[in-house]
């Protein structure tokens, strides 16, 4: 890996549209998309030890412990070490994870290029997640209380990461309300400028 990589933290509360947008952006920019939530769900589906461990936390809408998450993310990065860069989706979610990510990327002589945040008001998040729960099959999308817990976990542990990247001049907010393709274009324009 080299410093020429583009490494984006796609940020925002649950329901902001990170997964949807990451799927478009990875194609456009040739980046590897790592969604920690998707990796956990894959492990749950395949009943691995990691899946069994993560499931109780996820079903309640709580964060999986940092070390478990960091180890899993490190393995995903290592598998794709020759890529042009990464879109991190749903990671980091705590300051400890952000610091671990810096150390990890440094080992590959690269760094985070930018945190790109999808900004969406809470009322819209709840509507979107309940709507997604009708078809996603995700247990954590179908219950009002679990969704609320995920949004609370975001404000308690994760929102602070805006400051972490802002203090390094790496924070970029994007309006995450509107048509999906319009939001994709906003993101593409921003990422092309890096
Ligand atoms: P997501 O698919 O990003 O909405 O994540 C779904 C769930 O997976 C979260 O509510 C957490 O329980 C767990 N999870 C995903 N990413 C992380 C992370 N970086 N740290 C801790 N827990 C995570």
PDB file of C-alpha atoms and ligand atoms in Angstrom:
ATOM      1  CA  UNK A   1       0.000   0.000   0.000  1.00  0.00           C
ATOM      2  CA  UNK A   2       1.123   3.549  -0.521  1.00  0.00           C
ATOM      3  CA  UNK A   3       0.298   7.121   0.426  1.00  0.00           C
ATOM      4  CA  UNK A   4      -1.415   7.455  -2.959  1.00  0.00           C
ATOM      5  CA  UNK A   5      -4.429   5.572  -1.645  1.00  0.00           C
ATOM      6  CA  UNK A   6      -7.746   7.338  -1.103  1.00  0.00           C
ATOM      7  CA  UNK A   7      -9.232   6.316   2.239  1.00  0.00           C
ATOM      8  CA  UNK A   8     -12.655   7.718   3.045  1.00  0.00           C
ATOM      9  CA  UNK A   9     -14.562   7.375   6.300  1.00  0.00           C
ATOM     10  CA  UNK A  10     -18.199   7.566   5.208  1.00  0.00           C
ATOM     11  CA  UNK A  11     -19.895   8.892   8.293  1.00  0.00           C
ATOM     12  CA  UNK A  12     -23.362   9.593   9.606  1.00  0.00           C
ATOM     13  CA  UNK A  13     -26.030   8.272  11.963  1.00  0.00           C
ATOM     14  CA  UNK A  14     -27.862   4.963  11.361  1.00  0.00           C
ATOM     15  CA  UNK A  15     -30.134   5.439   8.352  1.00  0.00           C
ATOM     16  CA  UNK A  16     -28.121   8.286   6.856  1.00  0.00           C
ATOM     17  CA  UNK A  17     -27.591   6.268   3.659  1.00  0.00           C
ATOM     18  CA  UNK A  18     -23.955   5.231   4.113  1.00  0.00           C
ATOM     19  CA  UNK A  19     -24.378   1.707   2.718  1.00  0.00           C
ATOM     20  CA  UNK A  20     -26.459   2.845  -0.258  1.00  0.00           C
ATOM     21  CA  UNK A  21     -24.025   5.585  -1.203  1.00  0.00           C
ATOM     22  CA  UNK A  22     -20.904   3.489  -0.574  1.00  0.00           C
ATOM     23  CA  UNK A  23     -22.129   1.029  -3.195  1.00  0.00           C
ATOM     24  CA  UNK A  24     -22.198   3.775  -5.842  1.00  0.00           C
ATOM     25  CA  UNK A  25     -18.954   5.394  -4.741  1.00  0.00           C
ATOM     26  CA  UNK A  26     -16.884   2.205  -4.692  1.00  0.00           C
ATOM     27  CA  UNK A  27     -17.720   1.683  -8.387  1.00  0.00           C
ATOM     28  CA  UNK A  28     -16.917   5.246  -9.375  1.00  0.00           C
ATOM     29  CA  UNK A  29     -13.625   5.498  -7.538  1.00  0.00           C
ATOM     30  CA  UNK A  30     -12.463   1.860  -7.609  1.00  0.00           C
ATOM     31  CA  UNK A  31     -12.308   1.651  -3.827  1.00  0.00           C
ATOM     32  CA  UNK A  32     -12.890  -1.323  -1.533  1.00  0.00           C
ATOM     33  CA  UNK A  33     -16.023  -0.896   0.596  1.00  0.00           C
ATOM     34  CA  UNK A  34     -15.744  -2.242   4.120  1.00  0.00           C
ATOM     35  CA  UNK A  35     -18.976  -2.154   6.118  1.00  0.00           C
ATOM     36  CA  UNK A  36     -18.339  -3.500   9.614  1.00  0.00           C
ATOM     37  CA  UNK A  37     -22.098  -4.043  10.039  1.00  0.00           C
ATOM     38  CA  UNK A  38     -22.163  -6.175   6.857  1.00  0.00           C
ATOM     39  CA  UNK A  39     -19.166  -8.223   8.009  1.00  0.00           C
ATOM     40  CA  UNK A  40     -20.841  -8.849  11.382  1.00  0.00           C
ATOM     41  CA  UNK A  41     -24.121  -9.837   9.652  1.00  0.00           C
ATOM     42  CA  UNK A  42     -22.225 -12.236   7.362  1.00  0.00           C
ATOM     43  CA  UNK A  43     -20.664 -13.837  10.433  1.00  0.00           C
ATOM     44  CA  UNK A  44     -24.025 -14.114  12.181  1.00  0.00           C
ATOM     45  CA  UNK A  45     -25.527 -15.778   9.099  1.00  0.00           C
ATOM     46  CA  UNK A  46     -22.678 -18.285   9.041  1.00  0.00           C
ATOM     47  CA  UNK A  47     -22.826 -18.836  12.808  1.00  0.00           C
ATOM     48  CA  UNK A  48     -19.127 -18.147  13.344  1.00  0.00           C
ATOM     49  CA  UNK A  49     -17.693 -17.420  16.794  1.00  0.00           C
ATOM     50  CA  UNK A  50     -17.430 -13.753  15.834  1.00  0.00           C
ATOM     51  CA  UNK A  51     -21.072 -13.764  14.732  1.00  0.00           C
ATOM     52  CA  UNK A  52     -22.233 -15.340  17.982  1.00  0.00           C
ATOM     53  CA  UNK A  53     -20.308 -12.761  19.956  1.00  0.00           C
ATOM     54  CA  UNK A  54     -21.565  -9.787  17.950  1.00  0.00           C
ATOM     55  CA  UNK A  55     -25.216 -10.812  17.776  1.00  0.00           C
ATOM     56  CA  UNK A  56     -26.292  -9.964  21.341  1.00  0.00           C
ATOM     57  CA  UNK A  57     -24.895  -6.455  21.014  1.00  0.00           C
ATOM     58  CA  UNK A  58     -26.368  -5.891  17.578  1.00  0.00           C
ATOM     59  CA  UNK A  59     -29.843  -7.185  18.417  1.00  0.00           C
ATOM     60  CA  UNK A  60     -30.016  -4.687  21.281  1.00  0.00           C
ATOM     61  CA  UNK A  61     -28.694  -1.833  19.149  1.00  0.00           C
ATOM     62  CA  UNK A  62     -25.487  -1.561  21.185  1.00  0.00           C
ATOM     63  CA  UNK A  63     -21.948  -1.308  19.876  1.00  0.00           C
ATOM     64  CA  UNK A  64     -19.834  -4.445  19.603  1.00  0.00           C
ATOM     65  CA  UNK A  65     -16.733  -4.080  21.873  1.00  0.00           C
ATOM     66  CA  UNK A  66     -13.883  -2.082  20.371  1.00  0.00           C
ATOM     67  CA  UNK A  67     -11.174  -4.739  20.346  1.00  0.00           C
ATOM     68  CA  UNK A  68     -13.370  -7.304  18.605  1.00  0.00           C
ATOM     69  CA  UNK A  69     -14.332  -4.730  15.974  1.00  0.00           C
ATOM     70  CA  UNK A  70     -10.796  -3.418  15.481  1.00  0.00           C
ATOM     71  CA  UNK A  71      -9.368  -6.935  15.019  1.00  0.00           C
ATOM     72  CA  UNK A  72     -12.019  -7.743  12.444  1.00  0.00           C
ATOM     73  CA  UNK A  73     -11.454  -4.470  10.559  1.00  0.00           C
ATOM     74  CA  UNK A  74      -7.672  -5.017  10.556  1.00  0.00           C
ATOM     75  CA  UNK A  75      -8.157  -8.412   8.933  1.00  0.00           C
ATOM     76  CA  UNK A  76     -10.405  -6.896   6.235  1.00  0.00           C
ATOM     77  CA  UNK A  77      -7.841  -4.199   5.446  1.00  0.00           C
ATOM     78  CA  UNK A  78      -5.038  -6.765   5.274  1.00  0.00           C
ATOM     79  CA  UNK A  79      -7.047  -8.860   2.776  1.00  0.00           C
ATOM     80  CA  UNK A  80      -7.280  -5.822   0.480  1.00  0.00           C
ATOM     81  CA  UNK A  81      -3.884  -4.280   1.087  1.00  0.00           C
ATOM     82  CA  UNK A  82      -3.184  -3.842  -2.632  1.00  0.00           C
ATOM     83  CA  UNK A  83      -6.327  -1.840  -3.345  1.00  0.00           C
ATOM     84  CA  UNK A  84      -6.510   1.818  -4.446  1.00  0.00           C
ATOM     85  CA  UNK A  85      -8.091   2.677  -1.151  1.00  0.00           C
ATOM     86  CA  UNK A  86     -11.058   2.102   1.112  1.00  0.00           C
ATOM     87  CA  UNK A  87     -14.494   3.373   1.940  1.00  0.00           C
ATOM     88  CA  UNK A  88     -14.996   2.662   5.623  1.00  0.00           C
ATOM     89  CA  UNK A  89     -18.725   2.438   6.352  1.00  0.00           C
ATOM     90  CA  UNK A  90     -19.810   2.161   9.983  1.00  0.00           C
ATOM     91  CA  UNK A  91     -16.224   2.316  11.232  1.00  0.00           C
ATOM     92  CA  UNK A  92     -14.790   3.990  13.250  1.00  0.00           C
ATOM     93  CA  UNK A  93     -17.635   4.445  15.743  1.00  0.00           C
ATOM     94  CA  UNK A  94     -15.561   5.361  18.821  1.00  0.00           C
ATOM     95  CA  UNK A  95     -12.437   7.433  19.442  1.00  0.00           C
ATOM     96  CA  UNK A  96     -10.544   4.234  20.327  1.00  0.00           C
ATOM     97  CA  UNK A  97     -11.461   2.820  16.910  1.00  0.00           C
ATOM     98  CA  UNK A  98     -10.414   6.031  15.135  1.00  0.00           C
ATOM     99  CA  UNK A  99      -7.034   5.935  16.847  1.00  0.00           C
ATOM    100  CA  UNK A 100      -6.589   2.253  16.041  1.00  0.00           C
ATOM    101  CA  UNK A 101      -7.426   2.993  12.393  1.00  0.00           C
ATOM    102  CA  UNK A 102      -4.743   5.687  12.235  1.00  0.00           C
ATOM    103  CA  UNK A 103      -2.165   3.272  13.649  1.00  0.00           C
ATOM    104  CA  UNK A 104      -3.263   0.527  11.269  1.00  0.00           C
ATOM    105  CA  UNK A 105      -3.100   2.698   8.135  1.00  0.00           C
ATOM    106  CA  UNK A 106       0.234   4.077   9.210  1.00  0.00           C
ATOM    107  CA  UNK A 107       1.592   0.529   9.179  1.00  0.00           C
ATOM    108  CA  UNK A 108       0.706   0.458   5.481  1.00  0.00           C
ATOM    109  CA  UNK A 109       2.257   3.915   4.962  1.00  0.00           C
ATOM    110  CA  UNK A 110      -1.085   5.525   4.252  1.00  0.00           C
ATOM    111  CA  UNK A 111      -3.687   7.568   6.152  1.00  0.00           C
ATOM    112  CA  UNK A 112      -7.309   8.700   6.196  1.00  0.00           C
ATOM    113  CA  UNK A 113      -7.918  11.152   3.356  1.00  0.00           C
ATOM    114  CA  UNK A 114     -11.208  12.524   4.682  1.00  0.00           C
ATOM    115  CA  UNK A 115     -14.276  11.907   6.770  1.00  0.00           C
ATOM    116  CA  UNK A 116     -17.309  12.501   4.568  1.00  0.00           C
ATOM    117  CA  UNK A 117     -20.443  12.876   6.677  1.00  0.00           C
ATOM    118  CA  UNK A 118     -24.022  12.461   5.486  1.00  0.00           C
ATOM    119  CA  UNK A 119     -26.058  14.961   7.492  1.00  0.00           C
ATOM    120  CA  UNK A 120     -29.682  13.904   8.106  1.00  0.00           C
ATOM    121  CA  UNK A 121     -32.114  15.029  10.849  1.00  0.00           C
ATOM    122  CA  UNK A 122     -33.257  12.439  13.458  1.00  0.00           C
ATOM    123  CA  UNK A 123     -36.959  12.408  12.456  1.00  0.00           C
ATOM    124  CA  UNK A 124     -36.016  11.386   8.925  1.00  0.00           C
ATOM    125  CA  UNK A 125     -33.646   8.664  10.238  1.00  0.00           C
ATOM    126  CA  UNK A 126     -36.382   6.955  12.261  1.00  0.00           C
ATOM    127  CA  UNK A 127     -38.770   6.987   9.256  1.00  0.00           C
ATOM    128  CA  UNK A 128     -36.120   5.610   6.917  1.00  0.00           C
ATOM    129  CA  UNK A 129     -35.051   2.812   9.295  1.00  0.00           C
ATOM    130  CA  UNK A 130     -38.623   1.670  10.023  1.00  0.00           C
ATOM    131  CA  UNK A 131     -39.276   1.666   6.270  1.00  0.00           C
ATOM    132  CA  UNK A 132     -36.077  -0.307   5.594  1.00  0.00           C
ATOM    133  CA  UNK A 133     -37.052  -2.772   8.342  1.00  0.00           C
ATOM    134  CA  UNK A 134     -40.066  -3.878   6.250  1.00  0.00           C
ATOM    135  CA  UNK A 135     -37.744  -5.404   3.649  1.00  0.00           C
ATOM    136  CA  UNK A 136     -34.177  -5.562   5.003  1.00  0.00           C
ATOM    137  CA  UNK A 137     -34.742  -8.568   7.263  1.00  0.00           C
ATOM    138  CA  UNK A 138     -32.582  -6.795   9.834  1.00  0.00           C
ATOM    139  CA  UNK A 139     -33.953  -7.369  13.351  1.00  0.00           C
ATOM    140  CA  UNK A 140     -32.379  -4.109  14.495  1.00  0.00           C
ATOM    141  CA  UNK A 141     -34.431  -2.148  11.921  1.00  0.00           C
ATOM    142  CA  UNK A 142     -37.895  -3.372  12.923  1.00  0.00           C
ATOM    143  CA  UNK A 143     -38.194  -2.200  16.517  1.00  0.00           C
ATOM    144  CA  UNK A 144     -38.660   1.441  17.472  1.00  0.00           C
ATOM    145  CA  UNK A 145     -36.800   1.014  20.782  1.00  0.00           C
ATOM    146  CA  UNK A 146     -33.773  -0.706  19.212  1.00  0.00           C
ATOM    147  CA  UNK A 147     -33.571   1.990  16.525  1.00  0.00           C
ATOM    148  CA  UNK A 148     -33.737   4.667  19.206  1.00  0.00           C
ATOM    149  CA  UNK A 149     -30.932   2.871  21.062  1.00  0.00           C
ATOM    150  CA  UNK A 150     -28.769   2.870  17.933  1.00  0.00           C
ATOM    151  CA  UNK A 151     -29.339   6.596  17.451  1.00  0.00           C
ATOM    152  CA  UNK A 152     -28.498   7.177  21.157  1.00  0.00           C
ATOM    153  CA  UNK A 153     -25.304   5.073  20.828  1.00  0.00           C
ATOM    154  CA  UNK A 154     -24.404   7.242  17.846  1.00  0.00           C
ATOM    155  CA  UNK A 155     -24.762  10.480  19.814  1.00  0.00           C
ATOM    156  CA  UNK A 156     -23.025   9.087  22.923  1.00  0.00           C
ATOM    157  CA  UNK A 157     -20.019   7.406  21.299  1.00  0.00           C
ATOM    158  CA  UNK A 158     -19.743   8.246  17.641  1.00  0.00           C
ATOM    159  CA  UNK A 159     -20.816  11.838  16.947  1.00  0.00           C
ATOM    160  CA  UNK A 160     -17.684  13.080  18.764  1.00  0.00           C
ATOM    161  CA  UNK A 161     -15.587  11.727  15.891  1.00  0.00           C
ATOM    162  CA  UNK A 162     -16.593  14.816  13.928  1.00  0.00           C
ATOM    163  CA  UNK A 163     -14.245  16.752  16.257  1.00  0.00           C
ATOM    164  CA  UNK A 164     -11.529  14.133  15.874  1.00  0.00           C
ATOM    165  CA  UNK A 165     -11.363  14.612  12.106  1.00  0.00           C
ATOM    166  CA  UNK A 166     -12.243  18.313  12.141  1.00  0.00           C
ATOM    167  CA  UNK A 167      -9.177  19.018  14.273  1.00  0.00           C
ATOM    168  CA  UNK A 168      -7.112  17.443  11.481  1.00  0.00           C
ATOM    169  CA  UNK A 169      -9.000  19.454   8.799  1.00  0.00           C
ATOM    170  CA  UNK A 170     -10.418  16.223   7.422  1.00  0.00           C
ATOM    171  CA  UNK A 171     -14.142  16.662   8.095  1.00  0.00           C
ATOM    172  CA  UNK A 172     -16.524  17.348   5.196  1.00  0.00           C
ATOM    173  CA  UNK A 173     -20.298  17.473   5.691  1.00  0.00           C
ATOM    174  CA  UNK A 174     -22.737  16.716   2.864  1.00  0.00           C
ATOM    175  CA  UNK A 175     -26.508  17.244   2.901  1.00  0.00           C
ATOM    176  CA  UNK A 176     -27.917  13.686   3.099  1.00  0.00           C
ATOM    177  CA  UNK A 177     -31.553  14.622   2.457  1.00  0.00           C
ATOM    178  CA  UNK A 178     -32.971  14.362  -1.061  1.00  0.00           C
ATOM    179  CA  UNK A 179     -33.007  11.929  -3.974  1.00  0.00           C
ATOM    180  CA  UNK A 180     -30.419   9.155  -3.792  1.00  0.00           C
ATOM    181  CA  UNK A 181     -28.754  10.081  -7.101  1.00  0.00           C
ATOM    182  CA  UNK A 182     -28.608  13.756  -6.198  1.00  0.00           C
ATOM    183  CA  UNK A 183     -26.821  12.867  -2.951  1.00  0.00           C
ATOM    184  CA  UNK A 184     -24.469  10.529  -4.853  1.00  0.00           C
ATOM    185  CA  UNK A 185     -23.534  13.429  -7.137  1.00  0.00           C
ATOM    186  CA  UNK A 186     -22.839  15.685  -4.164  1.00  0.00           C
ATOM    187  CA  UNK A 187     -20.526  13.025  -2.722  1.00  0.00           C
ATOM    188  CA  UNK A 188     -18.773  12.339  -6.032  1.00  0.00           C
ATOM    189  CA  UNK A 189     -18.071  16.004  -6.568  1.00  0.00           C
ATOM    190  CA  UNK A 190     -16.559  16.296  -3.104  1.00  0.00           C
ATOM    191  CA  UNK A 191     -14.469  13.112  -3.308  1.00  0.00           C
ATOM    192  CA  UNK A 192     -13.160  14.055  -6.764  1.00  0.00           C
ATOM    193  CA  UNK A 193     -11.768  17.218  -5.210  1.00  0.00           C
ATOM    194  CA  UNK A 194      -9.458  15.327  -2.823  1.00  0.00           C
TER     195      UNK A 194
HETATM  196  P1  LIG B   1     -24.608  -0.889  10.733  1.00  0.00           P
HETATM  197  O1  LIG B   1     -24.794  -1.917   9.680  1.00  0.00           O
HETATM  198  O2  LIG B   1     -23.432   0.001  10.465  1.00  0.00           O
HETATM  199  O3  LIG B   1     -25.867  -0.125  11.023  1.00  0.00           O
HETATM  200  O4  LIG B   1     -24.233  -1.669  12.080  1.00  0.00           O
HETATM  201  C1  LIG B   1     -25.169  -2.556  12.687  1.00  0.00           C
HETATM  202  C2  LIG B   1     -24.696  -2.925  14.078  1.00  0.00           C
HETATM  203  O5  LIG B   1     -23.427  -3.586  13.997  1.00  0.00           O
HETATM  204  C3  LIG B   1     -24.453  -1.760  15.024  1.00  0.00           C
HETATM  205  O6  LIG B   1     -25.651  -1.329  15.648  1.00  0.00           O
HETATM  206  C4  LIG B   1     -23.465  -2.374  16.007  1.00  0.00           C
HETATM  207  O7  LIG B   1     -24.121  -3.250  16.904  1.00  0.00           O
HETATM  208  C5  LIG B   1     -22.600  -3.239  15.091  1.00  0.00           C
HETATM  209  N1  LIG B   1     -21.434  -2.479  14.569  1.00  0.00           N
HETATM  210  C6  LIG B   1     -21.181  -2.166  13.265  1.00  0.00           C
HETATM  211  N2  LIG B   1     -20.054  -1.462  13.149  1.00  0.00           N
HETATM  212  C7  LIG B   1     -19.558  -1.306  14.406  1.00  0.00           C
HETATM  213  C8  LIG B   1     -18.439  -0.645  14.956  1.00  0.00           C
HETATM  214  N3  LIG B   1     -17.571   0.017  14.180  1.00  0.00           N
HETATM  215  N4  LIG B   1     -18.268  -0.703  16.310  1.00  0.00           N
HETATM  216  C9  LIG B   1     -19.121  -1.364  17.100  1.00  0.00           C
HETATM  217  N5  LIG B   1     -20.219  -1.979  16.649  1.00  0.00           N
HETATM  218  C10 LIG B   1     -20.456  -1.962  15.315  1.00  0.00           C
END
